[in-house]
Each structure stands twice: as C-alpha cells, then as structure tokens.
Coordinates of C-alpha atoms and ligand atoms in Angstrom, one line a residue:
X1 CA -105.9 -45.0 -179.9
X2 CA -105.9 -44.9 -183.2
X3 CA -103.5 -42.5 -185.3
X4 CA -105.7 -43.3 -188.6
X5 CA -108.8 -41.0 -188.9
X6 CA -112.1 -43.3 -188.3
X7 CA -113.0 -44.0 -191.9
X8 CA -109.9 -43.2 -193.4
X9 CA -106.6 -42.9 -194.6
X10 CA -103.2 -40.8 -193.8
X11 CA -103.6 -38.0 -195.2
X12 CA -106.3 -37.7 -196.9
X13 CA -108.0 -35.0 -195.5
X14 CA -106.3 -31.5 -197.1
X15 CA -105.2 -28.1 -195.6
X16 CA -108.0 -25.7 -194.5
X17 CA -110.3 -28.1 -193.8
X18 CA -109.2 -30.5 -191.3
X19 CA -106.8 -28.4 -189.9
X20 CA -106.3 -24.3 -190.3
X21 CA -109.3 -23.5 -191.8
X22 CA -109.5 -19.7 -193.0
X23 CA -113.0 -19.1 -191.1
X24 CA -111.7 -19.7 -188.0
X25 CA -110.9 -16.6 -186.6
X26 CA -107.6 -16.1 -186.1
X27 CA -106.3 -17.7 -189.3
X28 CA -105.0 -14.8 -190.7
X29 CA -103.2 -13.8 -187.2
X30 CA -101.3 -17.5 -186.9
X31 CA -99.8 -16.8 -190.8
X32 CA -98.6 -13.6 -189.9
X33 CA -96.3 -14.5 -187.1
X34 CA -94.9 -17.2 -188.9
X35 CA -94.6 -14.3 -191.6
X36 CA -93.1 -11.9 -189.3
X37 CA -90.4 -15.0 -188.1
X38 CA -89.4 -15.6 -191.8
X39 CA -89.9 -12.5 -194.5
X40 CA -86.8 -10.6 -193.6
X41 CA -85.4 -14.4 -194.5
X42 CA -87.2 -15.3 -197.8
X43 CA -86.6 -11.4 -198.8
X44 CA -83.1 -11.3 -198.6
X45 CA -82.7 -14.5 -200.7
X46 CA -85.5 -13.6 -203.4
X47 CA -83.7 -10.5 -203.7
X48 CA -80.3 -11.9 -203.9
X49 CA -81.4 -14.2 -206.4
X50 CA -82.0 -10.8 -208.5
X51 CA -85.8 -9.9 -207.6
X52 CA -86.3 -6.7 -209.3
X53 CA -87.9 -4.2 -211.2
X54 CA -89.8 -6.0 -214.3
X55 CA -89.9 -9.7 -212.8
X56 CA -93.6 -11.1 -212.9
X57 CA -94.0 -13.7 -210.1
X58 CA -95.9 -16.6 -208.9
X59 CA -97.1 -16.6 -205.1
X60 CA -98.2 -20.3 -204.4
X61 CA -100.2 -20.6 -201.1
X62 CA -99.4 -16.5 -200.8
X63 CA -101.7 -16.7 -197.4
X64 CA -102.1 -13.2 -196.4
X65 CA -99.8 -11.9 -199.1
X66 CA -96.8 -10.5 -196.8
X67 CA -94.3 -12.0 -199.6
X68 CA -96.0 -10.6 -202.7
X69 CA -96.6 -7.2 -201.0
X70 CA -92.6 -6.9 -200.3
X71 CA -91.7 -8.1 -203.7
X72 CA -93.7 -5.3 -204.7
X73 CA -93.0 -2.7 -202.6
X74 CA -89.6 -3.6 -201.4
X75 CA -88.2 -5.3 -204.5
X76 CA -90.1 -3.4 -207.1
X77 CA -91.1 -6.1 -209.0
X78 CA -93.4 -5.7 -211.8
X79 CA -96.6 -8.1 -210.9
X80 CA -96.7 -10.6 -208.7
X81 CA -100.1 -13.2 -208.9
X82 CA -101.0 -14.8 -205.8
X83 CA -102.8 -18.2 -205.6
X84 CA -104.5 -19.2 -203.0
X85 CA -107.1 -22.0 -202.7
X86 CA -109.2 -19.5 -200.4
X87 CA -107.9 -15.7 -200.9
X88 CA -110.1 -13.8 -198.7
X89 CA -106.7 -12.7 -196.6
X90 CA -105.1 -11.4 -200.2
X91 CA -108.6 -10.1 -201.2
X92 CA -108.3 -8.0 -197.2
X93 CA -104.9 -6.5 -198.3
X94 CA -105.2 -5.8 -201.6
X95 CA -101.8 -3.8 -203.3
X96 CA -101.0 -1.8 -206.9
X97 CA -99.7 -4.7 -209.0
X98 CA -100.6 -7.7 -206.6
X99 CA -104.0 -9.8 -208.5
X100 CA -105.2 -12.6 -206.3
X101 CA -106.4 -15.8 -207.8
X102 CA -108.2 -18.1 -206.1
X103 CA -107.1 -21.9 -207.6
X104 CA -105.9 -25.0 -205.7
X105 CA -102.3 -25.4 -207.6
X106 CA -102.5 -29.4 -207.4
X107 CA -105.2 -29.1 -210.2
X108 CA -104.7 -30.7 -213.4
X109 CA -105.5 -27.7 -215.3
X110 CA -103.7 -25.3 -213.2
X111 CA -101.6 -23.4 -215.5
X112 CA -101.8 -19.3 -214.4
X113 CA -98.6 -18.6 -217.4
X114 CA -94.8 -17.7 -217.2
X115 CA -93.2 -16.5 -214.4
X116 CA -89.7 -14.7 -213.4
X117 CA -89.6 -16.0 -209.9
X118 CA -92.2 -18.9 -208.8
X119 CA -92.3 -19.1 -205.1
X120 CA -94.1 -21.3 -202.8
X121 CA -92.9 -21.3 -198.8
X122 CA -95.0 -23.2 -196.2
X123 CA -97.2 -25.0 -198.8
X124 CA -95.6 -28.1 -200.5
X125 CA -95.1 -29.8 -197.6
X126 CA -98.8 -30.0 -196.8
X127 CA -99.5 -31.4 -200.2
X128 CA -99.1 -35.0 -200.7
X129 CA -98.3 -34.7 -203.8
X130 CA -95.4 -32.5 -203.4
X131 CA -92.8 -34.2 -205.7
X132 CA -95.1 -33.7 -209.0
X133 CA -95.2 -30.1 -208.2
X134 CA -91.6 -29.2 -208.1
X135 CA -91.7 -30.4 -211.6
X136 CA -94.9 -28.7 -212.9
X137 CA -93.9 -25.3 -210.7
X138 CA -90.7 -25.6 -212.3
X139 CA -92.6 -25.7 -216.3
X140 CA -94.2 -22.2 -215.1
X141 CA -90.7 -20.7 -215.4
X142 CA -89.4 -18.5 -218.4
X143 CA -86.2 -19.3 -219.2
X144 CA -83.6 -17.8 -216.5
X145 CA -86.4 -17.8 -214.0
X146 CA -86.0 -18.9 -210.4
X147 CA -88.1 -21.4 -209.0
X148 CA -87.8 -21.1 -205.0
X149 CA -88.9 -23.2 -202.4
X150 CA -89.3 -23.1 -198.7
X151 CA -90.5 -25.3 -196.1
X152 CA -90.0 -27.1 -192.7
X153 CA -87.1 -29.2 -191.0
X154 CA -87.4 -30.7 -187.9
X155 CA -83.6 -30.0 -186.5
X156 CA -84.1 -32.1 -183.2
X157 CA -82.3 -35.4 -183.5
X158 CA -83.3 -38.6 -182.1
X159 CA -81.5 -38.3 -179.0
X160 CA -83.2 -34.9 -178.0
X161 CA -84.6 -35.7 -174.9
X162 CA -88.3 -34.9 -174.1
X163 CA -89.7 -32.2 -173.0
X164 CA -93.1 -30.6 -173.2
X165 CA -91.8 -28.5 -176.7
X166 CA -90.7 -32.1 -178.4
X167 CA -93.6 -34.3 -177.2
X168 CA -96.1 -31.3 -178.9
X169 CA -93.6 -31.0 -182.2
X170 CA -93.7 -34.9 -182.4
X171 CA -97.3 -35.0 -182.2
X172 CA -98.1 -32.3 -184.3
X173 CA -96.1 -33.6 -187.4
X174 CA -97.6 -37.4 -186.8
X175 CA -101.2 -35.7 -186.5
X176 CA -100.8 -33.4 -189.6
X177 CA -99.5 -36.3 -191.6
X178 CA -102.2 -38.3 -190.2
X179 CA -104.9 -35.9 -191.1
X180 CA -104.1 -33.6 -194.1
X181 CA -100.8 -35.2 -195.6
X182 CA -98.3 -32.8 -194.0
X183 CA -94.4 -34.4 -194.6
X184 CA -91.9 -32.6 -193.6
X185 CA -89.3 -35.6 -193.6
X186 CA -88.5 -35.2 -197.9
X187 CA -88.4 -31.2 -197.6
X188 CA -83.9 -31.7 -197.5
X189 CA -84.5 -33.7 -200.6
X190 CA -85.8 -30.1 -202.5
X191 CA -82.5 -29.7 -204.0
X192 CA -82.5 -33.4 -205.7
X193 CA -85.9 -32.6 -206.7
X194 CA -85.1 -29.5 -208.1
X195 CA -82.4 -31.0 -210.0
X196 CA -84.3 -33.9 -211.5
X197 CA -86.8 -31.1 -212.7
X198 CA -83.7 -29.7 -215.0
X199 CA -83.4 -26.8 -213.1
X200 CA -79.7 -25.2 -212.8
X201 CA -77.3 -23.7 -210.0
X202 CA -79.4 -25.3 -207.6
X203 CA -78.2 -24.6 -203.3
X204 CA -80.7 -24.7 -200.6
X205 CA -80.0 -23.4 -197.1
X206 CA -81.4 -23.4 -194.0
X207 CA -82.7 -20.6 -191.5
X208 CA -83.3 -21.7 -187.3
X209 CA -85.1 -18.3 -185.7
X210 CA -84.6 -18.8 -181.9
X211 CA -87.3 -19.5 -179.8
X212 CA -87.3 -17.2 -177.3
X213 CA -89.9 -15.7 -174.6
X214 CA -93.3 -13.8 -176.7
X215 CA -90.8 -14.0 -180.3
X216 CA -93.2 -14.5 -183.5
X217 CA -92.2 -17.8 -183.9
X218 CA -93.0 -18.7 -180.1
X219 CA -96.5 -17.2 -180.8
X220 CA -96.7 -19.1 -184.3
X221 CA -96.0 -22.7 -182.7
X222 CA -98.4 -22.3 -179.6
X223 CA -101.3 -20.9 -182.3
X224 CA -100.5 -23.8 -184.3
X225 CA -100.8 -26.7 -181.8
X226 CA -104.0 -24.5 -180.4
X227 CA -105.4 -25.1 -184.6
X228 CA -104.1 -28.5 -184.7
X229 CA -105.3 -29.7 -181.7
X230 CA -107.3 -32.4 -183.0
X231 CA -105.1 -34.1 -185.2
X232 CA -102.2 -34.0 -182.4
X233 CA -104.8 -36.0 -179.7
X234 CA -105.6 -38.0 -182.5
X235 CA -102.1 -39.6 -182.3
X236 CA -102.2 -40.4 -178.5
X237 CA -98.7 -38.8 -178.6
X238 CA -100.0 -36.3 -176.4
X239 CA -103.1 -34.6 -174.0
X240 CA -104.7 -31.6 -173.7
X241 CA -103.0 -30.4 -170.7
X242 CA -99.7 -31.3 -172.2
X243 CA -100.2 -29.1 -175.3
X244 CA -101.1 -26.7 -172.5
X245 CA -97.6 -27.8 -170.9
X246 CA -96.4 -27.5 -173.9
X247 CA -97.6 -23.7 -174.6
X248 CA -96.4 -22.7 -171.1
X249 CA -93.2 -23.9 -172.0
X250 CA -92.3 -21.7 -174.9
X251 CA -93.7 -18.9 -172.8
X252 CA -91.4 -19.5 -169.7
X253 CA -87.5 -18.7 -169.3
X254 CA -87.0 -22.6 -168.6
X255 CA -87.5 -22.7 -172.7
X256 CA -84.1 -24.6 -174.7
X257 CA -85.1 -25.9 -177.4
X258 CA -84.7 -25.4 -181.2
X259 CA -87.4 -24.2 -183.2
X260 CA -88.1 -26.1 -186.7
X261 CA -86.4 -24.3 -189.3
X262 CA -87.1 -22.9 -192.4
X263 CA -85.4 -24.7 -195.6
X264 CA -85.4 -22.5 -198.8
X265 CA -84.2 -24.5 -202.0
X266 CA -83.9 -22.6 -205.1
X267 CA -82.8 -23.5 -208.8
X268 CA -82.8 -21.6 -212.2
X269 CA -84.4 -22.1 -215.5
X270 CA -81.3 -22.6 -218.2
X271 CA -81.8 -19.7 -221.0
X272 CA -81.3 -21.9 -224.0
X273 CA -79.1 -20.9 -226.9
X274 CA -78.1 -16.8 -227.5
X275 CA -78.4 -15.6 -230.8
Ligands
SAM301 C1 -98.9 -22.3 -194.0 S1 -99.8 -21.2 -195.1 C2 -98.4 -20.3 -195.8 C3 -98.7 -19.0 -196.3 C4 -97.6 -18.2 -197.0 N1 -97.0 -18.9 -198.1 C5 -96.5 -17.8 -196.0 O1 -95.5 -18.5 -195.9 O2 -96.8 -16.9 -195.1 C6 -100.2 -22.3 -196.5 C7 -101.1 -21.6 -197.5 O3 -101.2 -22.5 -198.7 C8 -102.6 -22.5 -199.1 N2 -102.8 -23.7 -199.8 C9 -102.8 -25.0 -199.3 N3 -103.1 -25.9 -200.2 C10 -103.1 -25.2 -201.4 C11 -103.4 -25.6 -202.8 N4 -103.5 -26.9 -203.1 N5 -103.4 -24.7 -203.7 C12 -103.2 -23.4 -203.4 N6 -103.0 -22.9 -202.2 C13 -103.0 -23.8 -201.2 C14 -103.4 -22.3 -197.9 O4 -104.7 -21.9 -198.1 C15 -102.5 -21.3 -197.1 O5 -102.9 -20.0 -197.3

C-alpha cells in the first residue's frame, strides 16, 4: 500500500480538509482537550515573557480561542486578534476585546498589523511552509515584541519498543505528512529559526504532560487518531482494530508510554536605538 495519496503528492492536501475538518462534529471538543493539556503551560510562559495590560496580540490558528480568552481575562491584555482560516469556534465564544478574523496566514497578502506578542501553538507544524513563516510572523512584531511558538516533539527514541501507543503515533505523523504536510521532525530547530529571523534572547523549552488513564491529553490522542483515521491506514503502518488497540491502550492501567510533548520557542524583537 501506498503511502502517497492516489493522484498526488506528500502533503499536499492542507489542515481542515483532509484531516480535522471544523464541520465534523466534534472538532471543537478534540481542540479543547489538547487546550485543557497545555494552557496552564503556554500561560505561564506568555505571561512570564511580560503579557500584560496594554499588549495587542496575534492568535495564529487560535482554534476555539482558549489562549486569546486567558490573555484577556487572565493576563489583561489589551486586544488580542485571532486568525483562523475557519473561525466559526472563535465566532461561538466571542469575548470583550477578542475580534476574530477569518484569513489563512500562509497568504501572500496576509498582513493583520503590529503586534506585542505573536503566538501560534499547534499550527506551523501543519504548514509546509513553516520556515517562511517564522520569518514573516516575526515582521508582525513591534519592536520589543515576542514572537512565541509552540508545537509538537515526538520524545520516543528509536529504540522504544512497540506497542499499540507507538505503532498509532508512528502512523499518525507518516499519514499527516503524507496527507496535509504535517512535520513535526524541524519543530527543535524553532530556536535556529527564530534566530536567523533576527529575533533576540531566544530559549525554547519543552513540556511532556503524562499520559495517564481519562487525562485530556489521553482523550486528545484517541480523538485524534479517531479524525485521522484515514491518513494513518493510508500508510499501511497500521489497521483499524489496532488504532482500536491502540485507543484501549491509553484507556487501560497497562498504559507507559510518553505522550508527544509540547515545544514552545520564543524570541524578542530588538527595540532599536533610545533617544
Ligand atoms: C491544532 S489546531 C490548534 C488550535 C489552537 N492554536 C490551540 O493550540 O488550541 C490548528 C488551528 O490552526 C488553524 N489553521 C490551520 N492552517 C491555518 C492557516 N493556514 N491559517 C490560519 N489558520 C490555520 C486550524 O483551522 C486550527 O484551528
């Protein structure tokens, strides 16, 4: 079997359409428990990176808006736009100060202003082309503005040995390059690319929430290979009744594995000459 769509070629499908389309139900749901696994995360670090009152900030790929609402209500941040190439989640939850804007950021002519913070977790490692970004997300920064970014590793080395959790995580990252253009192998290089974007005090770290028995993240994988079902048969990595192996796994006490982490990379705009 093929791991090449019929017709075409890796990744060159894109995100919400061959895999996690919004208008399936249950879209909104799958983001959330990711959410739920990482805000507490991402806040602590937006904050300590001096998220506060008067910052205006840049969601990119906001989803159902769980970041922007706690920069606004947590933080106290001034405004914070959310783009979204299909914002009927934002449009759901709407909040004082959060404006939703519905735009695909890879566009040519995507240029929504200047930001304080610009912030985009989950979302450039779907796009394939992920290193032009950094650089144009990083032009969208006033001077002394953050640009932060967070997205998958895969912390299972080579000599893991299989079980029904690494067969489906192996066959959900070859189907999702496959089909949409998902990498997750260049997100440690972030810093570098942050860097080479002429950003300063650039650091990156890395957050591993444990997989245990009904935690969000448990719920968030299972959902996932449930959406990306397709694209991980598609490889011939795996079957459906071992992604149901696989989802009875996470579920069961004989669970020990580690979950994918959540790399956030982060690196300042310089402020230019005082006076
Ligand atoms: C995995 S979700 C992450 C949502 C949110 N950032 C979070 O971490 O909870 C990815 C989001 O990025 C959006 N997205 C994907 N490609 C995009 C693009 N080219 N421009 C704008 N948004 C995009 C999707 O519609 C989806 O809402």
């Amino acid at each position: 079997m093929t791991s090449v769509p019929p017709g075409g070629v890796p990744g060159d499908g894109r995100y919400g359409e061959a895999a996690f389309r919004p208008d399936r139900a249950g879209e909104a749901e799958r983001i959330d428990f990711g959410a739920l696994a990482y805000d507490a995360i991402t806040m602590a670090r937006l904050r300590a990176l001096g998220a506060g009152p008067g910052w205006r900030c840049l969601d990119i790929g906001a989803g159902t808006g769980t970041v922007a609402r706690r920069l606004l209500g947590e933080a106290g941040v001034a405004s914070v736009l959310a783009v979204d190439r299909d914002v009927r989640f934002l449009d759901a939850r709407p909040a004082p100060g959060l404006r939703a804007l519905q735009a695909d950021a890879t566009a040519p002519d995507f240029a929504p202003g200047l930001f304080r913070l610009v912030h985009a977790r989950f979302v450039l490692m779907h796009l394939p082309e992920r290193d032009r970004l950094v650089g144009r997300l990083a032009e969208l920064l006033v001077p002394g503005g953050v640009l932060v970014l967070s997205d998958a590793v895969d912390v299972t080395g080579e000599r893991t040995p299989d079980t029904p959790y690494t067969t489906a995580m192996r066959a959900m990252w070859r189907g999702l390059r496959d089909t949409i253009g998902t990498d997750v192998s260049t997100v440690t290089s972030y810093p570098r690319l942050l860097r080479e974007a002429g950003l300063d005090q650039v650091a990156a770290e890395i957050h591993v929430p444990p997989l245990e028995p009904g935690s969000a993240i448990s719920r968030f994988w299972a959902d996932t290979w449930r959406r990306s079902g397709q694209a991980m048969l598609s490889t011939g990595l795996i079957d459906a009744a071992g992604i149901d192996d696989a989802v009875r796994y996470l579920e069961s006490d004989a669970c020990a594995a580690l979950s994918a982490g959540m790399l956030t990379a982060w690196g300042r705009k310089h402020q230019g000459p005082v006076g």
